[in-house]
Tab-separated table of C-alpha atoms and ligand atoms in Angstrom:
chain	number	residue	atom	x	y	z
A	1	MET	CA	-76.740	-79.734	-79.664
A	2	PRO	CA	-80.118	-78.349	-78.490
A	3	LYS	CA	-80.624	-78.838	-74.781
A	4	ILE	CA	-83.794	-79.668	-72.888
A	5	ALA	CA	-84.972	-78.564	-69.453
A	6	ILE	CA	-87.534	-80.380	-67.351
A	7	MET	CA	-89.410	-78.307	-64.801
A	8	GLY	CA	-90.933	-80.384	-62.005
A	9	HIS	CA	-89.753	-83.823	-60.897
A	10	GLY	CA	-93.076	-85.252	-59.712
A	11	VAL	CA	-94.830	-88.248	-61.290
A	12	VAL	CA	-94.725	-86.963	-64.883
A	13	GLY	CA	-91.378	-85.133	-64.589
A	14	SER	CA	-89.555	-88.131	-63.144
A	15	GLY	CA	-91.195	-90.386	-65.757
A	16	THR	CA	-90.060	-88.047	-68.517
A	17	ALA	CA	-86.443	-88.091	-67.315
A	18	GLU	CA	-86.495	-91.873	-66.862
A	19	VAL	CA	-87.958	-92.585	-70.298
A	20	PHE	CA	-85.643	-90.067	-71.973
A	21	PHE	CA	-82.458	-91.590	-70.576
A	22	LYS	CA	-83.694	-95.171	-71.047
A	23	ASN	CA	-84.608	-94.620	-74.707
A	24	LYS	CA	-82.059	-91.928	-75.561
A	25	PRO	CA	-80.475	-93.659	-78.602
A	26	GLY	CA	-83.853	-94.229	-80.295
A	27	ILE	CA	-85.100	-90.746	-79.391
A	28	GLU	CA	-81.958	-89.168	-80.852
A	29	LYS	CA	-82.299	-91.252	-83.990
A	30	ARG	CA	-85.853	-89.990	-84.462
A	31	ALA	CA	-84.750	-86.427	-83.749
A	32	GLY	CA	-81.847	-86.761	-86.193
A	33	LYS	CA	-79.500	-85.152	-83.678
A	34	SER	CA	-77.903	-85.613	-80.271
A	35	LEU	CA	-80.060	-84.431	-77.387
A	36	ASP	CA	-79.607	-83.961	-73.691
A	37	ILE	CA	-81.577	-82.914	-70.638
A	38	LYS	CA	-79.367	-80.211	-69.177
A	39	TYR	CA	-81.475	-79.155	-66.191
A	40	ILE	CA	-84.207	-80.574	-64.014
A	41	LEU	CA	-85.879	-77.856	-61.956
A	42	ASP	CA	-87.328	-78.888	-58.608
A	43	VAL	CA	-87.987	-77.044	-55.365
A	44	ARG	CA	-86.278	-79.773	-53.316
A	45	ASP	CA	-82.593	-79.698	-52.424
A	46	PRO	CA	-80.588	-81.067	-55.402
A	47	SER	CA	-78.655	-83.316	-52.980
A	48	GLU	CA	-81.870	-85.353	-52.536
A	49	PHE	CA	-81.463	-86.566	-56.123
A	50	ALA	CA	-77.727	-87.297	-55.974
A	51	GLY	CA	-78.355	-91.050	-56.251
A	52	LEU	CA	-80.053	-90.788	-59.651
A	53	PRO	CA	-77.964	-91.424	-62.798
A	54	TYR	CA	-78.917	-87.890	-63.895
A	55	GLY	CA	-78.670	-86.455	-60.374
A	56	ASP	CA	-76.162	-83.780	-61.422
A	57	ARG	CA	-78.815	-81.966	-63.529
A	58	PHE	CA	-80.990	-80.718	-60.655
A	59	VAL	CA	-81.343	-76.982	-60.032
A	60	ASN	CA	-83.620	-74.823	-57.876
A	61	ASP	CA	-83.356	-71.592	-59.833
A	62	PHE	CA	-85.631	-71.094	-62.867
A	63	ASP	CA	-83.481	-68.221	-64.147
A	64	ILE	CA	-80.631	-70.661	-64.884
A	65	ILE	CA	-82.903	-72.283	-67.490
A	66	LEU	CA	-84.321	-69.001	-68.782
A	67	ASN	CA	-80.903	-67.423	-69.281
A	68	ASP	CA	-79.118	-70.409	-70.809
A	69	PRO	CA	-78.975	-69.927	-74.614
A	70	GLU	CA	-78.417	-73.671	-75.099
A	71	ILE	CA	-81.924	-74.491	-73.820
A	72	ALA	CA	-84.203	-74.804	-76.854
A	73	VAL	CA	-87.196	-76.410	-75.177
A	74	ALA	CA	-88.498	-76.694	-71.632
A	75	ALA	CA	-91.096	-79.163	-70.381
A	76	GLU	CA	-93.380	-77.553	-67.783
A	77	LEU	CA	-94.513	-80.454	-65.577
A	78	ILE	CA	-95.218	-78.549	-62.376
A	79	GLY	CA	-98.992	-78.224	-62.675
A	80	GLY	CA	-101.332	-75.445	-61.528
A	81	ILE	CA	-101.371	-71.890	-62.836
A	82	GLU	CA	-98.474	-70.334	-60.917
A	83	PRO	CA	-95.540	-70.419	-61.241
A	84	ALA	CA	-96.191	-72.511	-64.390
A	85	PHE	CA	-97.798	-69.621	-66.296
A	86	THR	CA	-95.042	-67.112	-65.494
A	87	PHE	CA	-92.362	-69.652	-66.415
A	88	ALA	CA	-94.067	-70.499	-69.726
A	89	GLU	CA	-94.606	-66.830	-70.560
A	90	LYS	CA	-90.964	-65.932	-69.875
A	91	LEU	CA	-89.594	-68.908	-71.796
A	92	LEU	CA	-91.747	-68.301	-74.884
A	93	THR	CA	-90.886	-64.608	-74.838
A	94	ALA	CA	-87.205	-65.583	-74.665
A	95	GLY	CA	-87.611	-67.684	-77.825
A	96	LYS	CA	-87.679	-71.114	-76.178
A	97	SER	CA	-90.375	-73.674	-76.978
A	98	VAL	CA	-92.500	-74.967	-74.116
A	99	VAL	CA	-94.283	-78.293	-73.817
A	100	THR	CA	-96.611	-79.071	-70.935
A	101	SER	CA	-98.866	-81.686	-69.399
A	102	ASN	CA	-100.652	-78.967	-67.426
A	103	LYS	CA	-104.363	-79.017	-68.266
A	104	GLU	CA	-105.242	-76.116	-66.028
A	105	LEU	CA	-102.651	-73.911	-67.693
A	106	VAL	CA	-103.698	-74.853	-71.236
A	107	ALA	CA	-107.445	-74.670	-70.533
A	108	LYS	CA	-107.211	-71.227	-68.923
A	109	LYS	CA	-104.283	-69.591	-70.738
A	110	GLY	CA	-104.051	-71.565	-73.973
A	111	ALA	CA	-105.108	-68.855	-76.426
A	112	TYR	CA	-102.648	-66.362	-74.912
A	113	LEU	CA	-99.691	-68.778	-74.757
A	114	LEU	CA	-100.318	-70.082	-78.277
A	115	LYS	CA	-100.296	-66.526	-79.616
A	116	LEU	CA	-97.168	-65.723	-77.636
A	117	ALA	CA	-95.466	-68.802	-79.104
A	118	ARG	CA	-96.481	-67.806	-82.647
A	119	ASP	CA	-95.294	-64.228	-82.117
A	120	ASN	CA	-91.912	-65.511	-80.976
A	121	ASN	CA	-91.641	-68.185	-83.659
A	122	VAL	CA	-91.486	-71.048	-81.202
A	123	ASN	CA	-93.841	-73.824	-80.176
A	124	PHE	CA	-96.262	-74.349	-77.320
A	125	PHE	CA	-97.301	-78.024	-77.290
A	126	PHE	CA	-99.511	-79.913	-74.828
A	127	GLU	CA	-100.180	-83.427	-76.113
A	128	ALA	CA	-99.824	-84.784	-72.547
A	129	SER	CA	-102.528	-82.491	-71.167
A	130	VAL	CA	-105.427	-84.622	-72.458
A	131	GLY	CA	-105.667	-88.392	-72.629
A	132	GLY	CA	-102.222	-89.230	-71.170
A	133	GLY	CA	-100.508	-91.392	-73.783
A	134	ILE	CA	-103.313	-91.133	-76.368
A	135	PRO	CA	-102.325	-89.017	-79.372
A	136	ILE	CA	-105.291	-86.636	-79.594
A	137	ILE	CA	-104.109	-83.006	-79.669
A	138	ARG	CA	-101.943	-83.297	-82.747
A	139	PRO	CA	-104.436	-85.495	-84.668
A	140	LEU	CA	-107.256	-83.106	-83.764
A	141	SER	CA	-105.217	-80.180	-84.991
A	142	LEU	CA	-103.718	-81.739	-88.115
A	143	CYS	CA	-105.866	-84.617	-89.295
A	144	PHE	CA	-109.307	-83.001	-89.252
A	145	SER	CA	-108.207	-79.813	-90.943
A	146	ALA	CA	-110.147	-80.590	-94.131
A	147	GLY	CA	-113.524	-80.210	-92.520
A	148	ARG	CA	-115.712	-79.382	-89.595
A	149	ILE	CA	-115.922	-81.045	-86.201
A	150	ASN	CA	-119.416	-80.966	-84.701
A	151	GLU	CA	-118.882	-82.760	-81.412
A	152	VAL	CA	-116.161	-84.056	-79.107
A	153	ALA	CA	-117.031	-86.331	-76.220
A	154	GLY	CA	-115.206	-88.765	-74.063
A	155	ILE	CA	-114.049	-90.404	-70.905
A	156	LEU	CA	-111.299	-87.980	-70.004
A	157	ASN	CA	-110.297	-88.810	-66.457
A	158	GLY	CA	-108.426	-92.034	-65.736
A	159	THR	CA	-108.840	-91.838	-61.963
A	160	THR	CA	-112.629	-91.665	-61.985
A	161	ASN	CA	-112.944	-94.309	-64.692
A	162	PHE	CA	-110.651	-96.540	-62.643
A	163	ILE	CA	-112.695	-95.894	-59.489
A	164	LEU	CA	-116.057	-96.491	-61.217
A	165	THR	CA	-114.728	-99.727	-62.700
A	166	LYS	CA	-113.255	-100.986	-59.403
A	167	MET	CA	-116.361	-100.058	-57.412
A	168	PHE	CA	-118.905	-101.555	-59.671
A	169	ARG	CA	-117.067	-104.444	-61.277
A	170	ASP	CA	-114.927	-105.546	-58.307
A	171	GLY	CA	-117.148	-104.282	-55.463
A	172	MET	CA	-114.443	-102.017	-53.988
A	173	GLU	CA	-115.285	-99.134	-51.695
A	174	PHE	CA	-114.812	-95.631	-53.144
A	175	ALA	CA	-111.960	-94.730	-50.728
A	176	ASP	CA	-110.018	-97.962	-51.443
A	177	ALA	CA	-110.389	-97.538	-55.184
A	178	LEU	CA	-109.204	-93.911	-54.944
A	179	LYS	CA	-106.185	-94.993	-52.865
A	180	LEU	CA	-105.330	-97.625	-55.487
A	181	ALA	CA	-105.581	-94.976	-58.233
A	182	GLN	CA	-103.261	-92.687	-56.256
A	183	ASP	CA	-100.784	-95.529	-55.634
A	184	ASN	CA	-100.704	-96.086	-59.408
A	185	GLY	CA	-99.923	-92.414	-60.072
A	186	TYR	CA	-103.231	-91.705	-61.826
A	187	ALA	CA	-104.813	-89.204	-59.429
A	188	GLU	CA	-103.869	-85.553	-59.050
A	189	ARG	CA	-102.132	-84.460	-55.842
A	190	ASP	CA	-105.498	-83.121	-54.745
A	191	PRO	CA	-107.906	-85.854	-55.944
A	192	SER	CA	-110.926	-83.585	-55.501
A	193	ASP	CA	-110.252	-82.244	-59.012
A	194	ASP	CA	-110.500	-85.790	-60.349
A	195	VAL	CA	-113.530	-87.026	-58.427
A	196	GLY	CA	-115.264	-83.633	-58.567
A	197	GLY	CA	-115.020	-83.349	-62.366
A	198	ALA	CA	-112.755	-80.249	-62.625
A	199	ASP	CA	-109.929	-82.206	-64.273
A	200	ALA	CA	-112.232	-83.625	-66.952
A	201	CYS	CA	-113.724	-80.143	-67.403
A	202	ARG	CA	-110.313	-78.656	-68.215
A	203	LYS	CA	-109.691	-81.454	-70.716
A	204	ILE	CA	-112.998	-81.089	-72.557
A	205	CYS	CA	-112.344	-77.337	-72.706
A	206	ILE	CA	-108.950	-77.937	-74.356
A	207	LEU	CA	-110.493	-80.340	-76.870
A	208	ALA	CA	-113.409	-77.991	-77.561
A	209	SER	CA	-111.088	-75.012	-77.994
A	210	MET	CA	-109.042	-77.014	-80.502
A	211	ALA	CA	-112.069	-78.426	-82.298
A	212	PHE	CA	-114.063	-75.191	-82.550
A	213	GLY	CA	-111.224	-72.654	-82.735
A	214	LYS	CA	-112.255	-70.456	-79.781
A	215	GLN	CA	-111.202	-70.611	-76.152
A	216	VAL	CA	-113.832	-72.516	-74.172
A	217	ASP	CA	-113.447	-71.238	-70.630
A	218	PRO	CA	-113.496	-73.982	-67.953
A	219	ASP	CA	-114.922	-71.507	-65.439
A	220	ARG	CA	-118.114	-71.285	-67.520
A	221	VAL	CA	-118.656	-74.959	-68.326
A	222	PRO	CA	-120.934	-76.814	-65.876
A	223	PHE	CA	-119.261	-79.844	-64.325
A	224	GLU	CA	-120.119	-82.523	-61.825
A	225	GLY	CA	-118.075	-85.486	-60.548
A	226	ILE	CA	-118.804	-89.040	-59.507
A	227	THR	CA	-119.256	-88.683	-55.761
A	228	GLY	CA	-123.064	-88.784	-55.999
A	229	VAL	CA	-123.221	-91.947	-58.120
A	230	THR	CA	-124.662	-94.883	-56.178
A	231	LYS	CA	-124.828	-98.618	-56.666
A	232	ALA	CA	-128.590	-98.303	-57.309
A	233	ASP	CA	-127.864	-96.026	-60.308
A	234	ILE	CA	-125.240	-98.379	-61.665
A	235	ASP	CA	-127.534	-101.379	-61.241
A	236	PHE	CA	-130.329	-99.601	-63.120
A	237	CYS	CA	-128.003	-98.728	-65.997
A	238	THR	CA	-126.201	-102.061	-66.231
A	239	ALA	CA	-129.542	-103.915	-66.171
A	240	ARG	CA	-130.325	-101.973	-69.343
A	241	GLY	CA	-127.053	-102.973	-70.961
A	242	GLY	CA	-125.215	-99.685	-70.507
A	243	ALA	CA	-122.706	-98.203	-68.094
A	244	VAL	CA	-122.260	-95.157	-65.908
A	245	LYS	CA	-119.290	-93.076	-67.060
A	246	LEU	CA	-117.974	-89.614	-66.314
A	247	ILE	CA	-118.470	-87.939	-69.689
A	248	GLY	CA	-117.021	-84.687	-70.958
A	249	ILE	CA	-118.889	-83.415	-73.983
A	250	ALA	CA	-118.832	-80.332	-76.224
A	251	ARG	CA	-121.194	-79.942	-79.152
A	252	ARG	CA	-121.959	-77.206	-81.660
A	253	ASN	CA	-125.493	-75.921	-81.180
A	254	GLN	CA	-127.996	-74.557	-83.667
A	255	SER	CA	-127.317	-70.935	-82.780
A	256	GLY	CA	-123.677	-71.184	-83.815
A	257	GLY	CA	-122.405	-71.550	-80.247
A	258	VAL	CA	-121.126	-74.467	-78.230
A	259	ASP	CA	-122.776	-76.463	-75.455
A	260	ALA	CA	-120.462	-78.257	-73.058
A	261	GLU	CA	-120.651	-80.166	-69.798
A	262	VAL	CA	-118.916	-82.765	-67.652
A	263	CYS	CA	-121.264	-85.111	-65.823
A	264	PRO	CA	-121.762	-88.700	-64.763
A	265	ALA	CA	-123.953	-90.200	-67.456
A	266	PHE	CA	-125.721	-93.366	-68.502
A	267	VAL	CA	-124.213	-94.401	-71.818
A	268	GLY	CA	-126.080	-97.074	-73.752
A	269	GLY	CA	-124.548	-100.499	-74.380
A	270	GLY	CA	-124.179	-99.706	-78.074
A	271	SER	CA	-121.916	-96.762	-77.269
A	272	GLN	CA	-118.249	-97.038	-78.061
A	273	LEU	CA	-117.596	-95.494	-74.644
A	274	ALA	CA	-119.599	-98.001	-72.564
A	275	GLY	CA	-116.859	-100.647	-72.576
A	276	VAL	CA	-113.981	-98.300	-71.768
A	277	ASP	CA	-112.821	-99.407	-68.312
A	278	ASP	CA	-110.067	-98.946	-65.724
A	279	VAL	CA	-107.581	-96.136	-66.370
A	280	PHE	CA	-108.401	-96.099	-70.073
A	281	ASN	CA	-109.771	-92.972	-71.712
A	282	ALA	CA	-111.598	-92.731	-75.007
A	283	ILE	CA	-112.320	-89.646	-77.059
A	284	LEU	CA	-114.974	-89.585	-79.753
A	285	VAL	CA	-114.558	-86.932	-82.439
A	286	ARG	CA	-117.650	-86.489	-84.598
A	287	GLY	CA	-116.693	-84.819	-87.867
A	288	GLU	CA	-118.969	-83.590	-90.625
A	289	GLU	CA	-116.837	-85.310	-93.245
A	290	THR	CA	-115.217	-88.105	-91.228
A	291	GLY	CA	-118.159	-89.335	-89.188
A	292	ASP	CA	-117.124	-90.787	-85.832
A	293	VAL	CA	-113.447	-91.302	-84.993
A	294	VAL	CA	-112.519	-92.760	-81.607
A	295	PHE	CA	-109.162	-92.470	-79.839
A	296	TYR	CA	-108.530	-94.994	-77.056
A	297	GLY	CA	-105.680	-95.674	-74.659
A	298	LYS	CA	-104.239	-95.126	-71.200
A	299	GLY	CA	-105.404	-91.707	-70.101
A	300	ALA	CA	-103.187	-91.290	-67.053
A	301	GLY	CA	-100.051	-92.657	-65.461
A	302	LYS	CA	-96.370	-91.860	-65.310
A	303	TYR	CA	-95.057	-93.522	-68.469
A	304	PRO	CA	-97.955	-92.956	-70.918
A	305	THR	CA	-97.902	-89.246	-70.025
A	306	ALA	CA	-94.087	-89.074	-70.183
A	307	SER	CA	-94.271	-90.599	-73.652
A	308	ALA	CA	-96.535	-87.764	-74.831
A	309	VAL	CA	-94.237	-85.143	-73.255
A	310	ILE	CA	-91.177	-86.533	-75.027
A	311	SER	CA	-92.940	-86.715	-78.374
A	312	ASP	CA	-93.847	-83.024	-77.959
A	313	ILE	CA	-90.215	-82.200	-77.130
A	314	LEU	CA	-89.113	-83.935	-80.332
A	315	ASN	CA	-91.728	-82.132	-82.399
A	316	ALA	CA	-90.820	-78.790	-80.864
A	317	LEU	CA	-87.168	-79.371	-81.738
A	318	LYS	CA	-88.001	-80.455	-85.272
A	319	THR	CA	-90.002	-77.333	-86.077
A	320	PRO	CA	-88.103	-74.428	-84.526
A	321	ASP	CA	-88.421	-72.154	-87.545
A	322	ASN	CA	-91.843	-73.231	-88.652
A	323	PRO	CA	-94.083	-73.472	-85.633
A	324	HIS	CA	-96.798	-75.979	-86.010
A	325	ALA	CA	-100.173	-74.307	-86.286
A	326	LEU	CA	-101.872	-75.428	-83.095
A	327	CYS	CA	-104.167	-72.550	-82.357
A	328	TRP	CA	-107.383	-71.126	-81.111
A	329	GLU	CA	-108.529	-67.593	-80.467
A	330	GLU	CA	-109.479	-65.764	-77.315
A	331	SER	CA	-113.223	-65.681	-76.755
A	332	GLU	CA	-115.426	-63.044	-75.179
A	333	GLY	CA	-117.056	-65.733	-73.109
A	334	SER	CA	-120.216	-67.617	-73.680
A	335	ASP	CA	-122.866	-69.661	-71.970
A	336	TYR	CA	-122.238	-73.328	-72.603
A	337	GLY	CA	-125.227	-74.611	-70.625
A	338	GLY	CA	-127.711	-75.515	-73.386
A	339	LEU	CA	-126.788	-79.183	-73.874
A	340	VAL	CA	-129.787	-81.335	-74.720
A	341	SER	CA	-130.093	-85.036	-73.781
A	342	GLY	CA	-132.399	-87.487	-72.064
A	343	PHE	CA	-132.122	-87.761	-68.268
A	344	TYR	CA	-132.172	-90.710	-65.893
A	345	ALA	CA	-133.771	-89.813	-62.579
A	346	ARG	CA	-134.137	-91.853	-59.402
A	347	THR	CA	-136.684	-91.031	-56.723
A	348	ALA	CA	-137.798	-92.957	-53.637
A	349	ASN	CA	-140.515	-94.495	-55.856
A	350	GLY	CA	-138.185	-95.799	-58.573
A	351	ALA	CA	-136.216	-94.643	-61.581
A	352	PHE	CA	-137.293	-93.314	-64.969
A	353	ILE	CA	-135.773	-91.885	-68.156
A	354	THR	CA	-137.022	-88.639	-69.684
A	355	GLY	CA	-137.125	-87.357	-73.247
A	356	GLU	CA	-134.542	-84.895	-74.596
A	357	MET	CA	-134.214	-81.586	-72.763
A	358	THR	CA	-131.709	-79.131	-71.313
A	359	ARG	CA	-130.637	-79.382	-67.668
A	360	ALA	CA	-132.606	-76.219	-66.881
A	361	GLU	CA	-135.724	-77.788	-68.432
A	362	PHE	CA	-135.141	-80.980	-66.434
A	363	ASN	CA	-134.784	-79.019	-63.191
A	364	ALA	CA	-137.892	-76.971	-63.921
A	365	LYS	CA	-139.961	-80.070	-64.707
A	366	TYR	CA	-138.679	-82.596	-62.144
A	367	GLY	CA	-136.683	-80.570	-59.609
A	368	GLY	CA	-139.481	-80.611	-57.050
A	369	ASP	CA	-140.306	-84.307	-57.435
A	370	GLY	CA	-137.934	-85.796	-54.856
A	371	VAL	CA	-135.226	-86.675	-57.361
A	372	ILE	CA	-132.336	-88.341	-55.480
A	373	THR	CA	-130.008	-88.831	-58.468
A	374	ALA	CA	-130.202	-87.287	-61.936
A	375	MET	CA	-127.831	-88.222	-64.728
A	376	ARG	CA	-127.753	-87.471	-68.394
A	377	VAL	CA	-128.444	-90.291	-70.818
A	378	PHE	CA	-126.328	-90.460	-73.969
A	379	ASP	CA	-127.535	-93.158	-76.311
A	380	ASN	CA	-125.761	-91.887	-79.430
A	381	LEU	CA	-122.100	-91.691	-78.370
B	401	HSE	N1	-105.550	-87.264	-62.784
B	401	HSE	C1	-105.617	-87.353	-64.195
B	401	HSE	C2	-106.521	-88.506	-64.573
B	401	HSE	C3	-104.245	-87.536	-64.744
B	401	HSE	O1	-106.812	-89.329	-63.701
B	401	HSE	O2	-106.962	-88.605	-65.700
B	401	HSE	C4	-104.134	-87.425	-66.216
B	401	HSE	O3	-104.504	-86.166	-66.668
């Protein structure tokens, strides 16, 4: 019987263990074999978990997992780059599949870990890293393989979408809405990555890397969060039938490269993204052959994310000798800053919307004009 290890017993790790043991008979039926979680790795003293029905599985020492030949797959649910990267690297090298919800790890080290998995004939899966419970990674990899994807865009952070919705639909203060998001398990431990846009940036980089086949480096993609968005901006946009959303976008450009950005944006009322509220995420994939395809669902939270982790575990166990071809290549690095759109700008004298231009062109033309808020305008998403 192949055995599973869970690494990290935080929000997602504890959800994964809970859902696994609650739904074990159905999960085993789908896997076609008996399964068990043999170890749960956590830095805390194992005695702290003695009251849990699976409290006897807790260990502190990663090497127990690495050196146990029964472990076929490990779920890395620790977050951050280290020790997650070293653990993943050692496990893949040892011939064990790894699944992860860790966006930072996948966005920064994805090309390397995917190659390592291929070289060792195992899997590296990360469905839970983008969109929580929304199936997007596997569909993007498998279901668009006939053609060419030109653009991926979406609402990729549940916390900020929840906060924007609570602030501007229910009149909540930013801090109260953030606290509510944290209480619901949506926000990262350090919420500055959510509200500052870094979390959404990692996710659009993963989607862009998948869609375009080359690593899109999150350190090179411009990003901005929602802390500068004011009620005046929202009122302007809603009066015009649209909404303010934190948008991650990556688009092929005419020189064969990719433009990408994360920014608060005015999306028109006709957009499929304008009505996506609360913790929901939506991802628009614009394919040459398919036209627009939209994926929608809960983008954060303990159980939606745990569901994606467990489905990856099952897929990793089903394909041990024939790794599924999720892949993208390393990239030399590129400048992703050429995205063209209209801009909304607010000054002390009122607000206006510009024609299509890059951010550099906007700054050159209007930067000295007392602009208080500037946001992109997307009227074709
Ligand atoms: N903090 C993230 C979010 C969790 O709010 O979307 C899911 O990646």
